[in-house]
CSV table of C-alpha atoms in Angstrom, one decimal:
chain,number,residue,atom,x,y,z
A,1,HIS,CA,198.1,119.5,173.7
A,2,VAL,CA,196.1,115.5,174.6
A,3,GLN,CA,195.1,115.0,178.3
A,4,LEU,CA,193.8,112.0,179.8
A,5,VAL,CA,193.0,111.9,183.4
A,6,GLU,CA,191.5,109.3,185.4
A,7,SER,CA,189.1,109.1,188.4
A,8,GLY,CA,186.5,106.4,190.3
A,9,GLY,CA,189.2,104.4,191.7
A,10,GLY,CA,188.9,103.6,195.0
A,11,SER,CA,188.1,100.0,198.0
A,12,VAL,CA,186.0,97.8,197.3
A,13,GLN,CA,184.5,94.3,198.4
A,14,ALA,CA,184.6,91.4,196.2
A,15,GLY,CA,181.3,90.9,193.8
A,16,GLY,CA,180.8,95.5,194.1
A,17,SER,CA,181.0,97.8,191.8
A,18,LEU,CA,183.0,100.7,190.8
A,19,LYS,CA,183.4,103.1,187.9
A,20,LEU,CA,186.3,104.4,185.7
A,21,SER,CA,186.0,107.4,183.9
A,22,CYS,CA,188.5,109.3,182.1
A,23,ALA,CA,188.6,112.7,181.0
A,24,ALA,CA,189.8,113.8,177.7
A,25,SER,CA,191.1,117.5,176.7
A,26,GLY,CA,192.6,118.4,173.5
A,27,TYR,CA,191.3,116.0,171.2
A,28,THR,CA,187.6,114.3,170.8
A,29,VAL,CA,187.7,110.7,171.8
A,30,SER,CA,185.3,109.2,168.9
A,31,SER,CA,188.2,110.3,166.8
A,32,TYR,CA,191.1,108.1,168.6
A,33,CYS,CA,191.0,104.6,170.2
A,34,MET,CA,190.5,104.6,173.2
A,35,GLY,CA,191.5,101.8,176.0
A,36,TRP,CA,191.8,101.1,180.0
A,37,PHE,CA,195.2,98.9,181.1
A,38,ARG,CA,195.3,97.8,184.3
A,39,GLN,CA,199.2,96.9,185.6
A,40,ALA,CA,199.2,95.0,189.8
A,41,PRO,CA,202.5,95.2,191.6
A,42,GLY,CA,205.2,93.4,189.7
A,43,LYS,CA,203.1,92.3,186.6
A,44,GLN,CA,203.3,93.8,183.6
A,45,ARG,CA,200.7,96.3,182.1
A,46,GLU,CA,197.6,94.5,180.9
A,47,GLY,CA,195.2,95.5,178.1
A,48,VAL,CA,191.8,95.1,180.2
A,49,ALA,CA,189.5,96.7,177.3
A,50,ALA,CA,189.3,99.2,174.4
A,51,ILE,CA,186.7,100.6,172.5
A,52,ALA,CA,187.9,101.6,168.2
A,53,ARG,CA,186.7,104.1,166.4
A,54,ASP,CA,183.7,102.7,164.8
A,55,GLY,CA,183.0,102.4,168.6
A,56,MET,CA,183.0,98.7,168.3
A,57,PRO,CA,185.0,97.4,172.3
A,58,THR,CA,187.0,94.6,172.8
A,59,TYR,CA,187.6,93.0,176.5
A,60,ALA,CA,190.8,91.0,178.0
A,61,ASP,CA,189.2,87.7,178.2
A,62,SER,CA,189.3,88.0,182.8
A,63,VAL,CA,186.7,90.3,182.2
A,64,LYS,CA,184.8,89.7,179.8
A,65,GLY,CA,181.1,89.7,181.1
A,66,ARG,CA,182.1,91.9,184.4
A,67,PHE,CA,183.4,94.9,182.5
A,68,HIS,CA,182.1,97.4,180.2
A,69,ILE,CA,183.8,100.0,178.2
A,70,SER,CA,182.0,103.9,177.2
A,71,GLU,CA,181.9,106.7,175.8
A,72,ASP,CA,180.2,109.4,176.3
A,73,ASN,CA,181.2,111.7,173.0
A,74,ALA,CA,179.0,115.1,175.1
A,75,ARG,CA,181.5,115.2,177.2
A,76,ASN,CA,184.6,113.2,175.5
A,77,THR,CA,185.0,111.1,178.7
A,78,LEU,CA,185.7,107.7,178.9
A,79,TYR,CA,183.9,104.9,181.0
A,80,LEU,CA,184.9,101.8,182.7
A,81,ASP,CA,182.0,100.3,184.0
A,82,MET,CA,183.5,97.0,186.3
A,83,ASN,CA,181.0,94.7,188.1
A,84,ASN,CA,181.0,91.7,190.3
A,85,VAL,CA,184.9,92.4,190.8
A,86,THR,CA,187.6,90.1,192.6
A,87,PRO,CA,190.7,90.5,194.3
A,88,GLU,CA,192.5,89.9,191.3
A,89,ASP,CA,191.3,92.7,190.2
A,90,THR,CA,193.2,94.7,192.1
A,91,ALA,CA,195.7,97.2,190.3
A,92,MET,CA,196.2,100.7,188.8
A,93,TYR,CA,194.3,101.6,185.9
A,94,TYR,CA,195.1,103.4,183.1
A,95,CYS,CA,193.4,105.5,180.1
A,96,ALA,CA,195.2,105.6,176.8
A,97,ALA,CA,194.4,106.6,173.5
A,98,GLY,CA,195.9,106.1,169.8
A,99,VAL,CA,196.1,107.5,166.6
A,100,ASN,CA,195.5,105.5,163.9
A,101,VAL,CA,195.4,102.5,165.4
A,102,ARG,CA,193.9,99.4,163.2
A,103,ALA,CA,191.3,97.4,164.1
A,104,ARG,CA,191.2,94.6,165.8
A,105,ASP,CA,189.3,91.9,167.6
A,106,TYR,CA,191.0,92.0,171.1
A,107,VAL,CA,193.0,94.7,173.3
A,108,PRO,CA,195.6,96.7,171.2
A,109,PRO,CA,198.9,96.3,172.9
A,110,ALA,CA,199.9,99.2,175.3
A,111,SER,CA,202.7,100.4,172.0
A,112,VAL,CA,200.1,101.7,170.1
A,113,PHE,CA,198.4,104.0,172.4
A,114,GLY,CA,200.4,106.8,172.1
A,115,TYR,CA,198.8,108.8,175.0
A,116,TRP,CA,198.5,108.1,179.2
A,117,GLY,CA,196.6,109.4,181.8
A,118,GLN,CA,198.1,108.7,185.5
A,119,GLY,CA,196.2,106.1,186.7
A,120,THR,CA,193.5,105.9,189.4
A,121,GLN,CA,193.9,103.1,191.7
A,122,VAL,CA,191.6,99.7,192.8
A,123,THR,CA,191.2,97.4,195.1
A,124,VAL,CA,189.4,94.8,195.6
A,125,SER,CA,189.3,93.3,198.7
């Protein structure tokens, strides 16, 4: 039974940093494509960052150079380091896992991820 639990969200001032975590159980993160998505009120869910099975990361243009995605295989946990945040980064952030996701040079669409966490809220003021 695959389960994803996000944590680390909260309120932060613009220009600050935040680190999100996603604890996975029921499988090993390195065997799946893992991703972070976000959804702001009234907007569609958008891909933020993903890490493929080969370890290659991809990022949305809006976060390149500011966010960093990583995995800790020993803890079976996915992370998202968010730096120099802006109010436009305010959203509910979701962790996702996908099986047999084709490698891409962009964040894969949400439709290819079969497993999702409940989300953690990030508010930037």
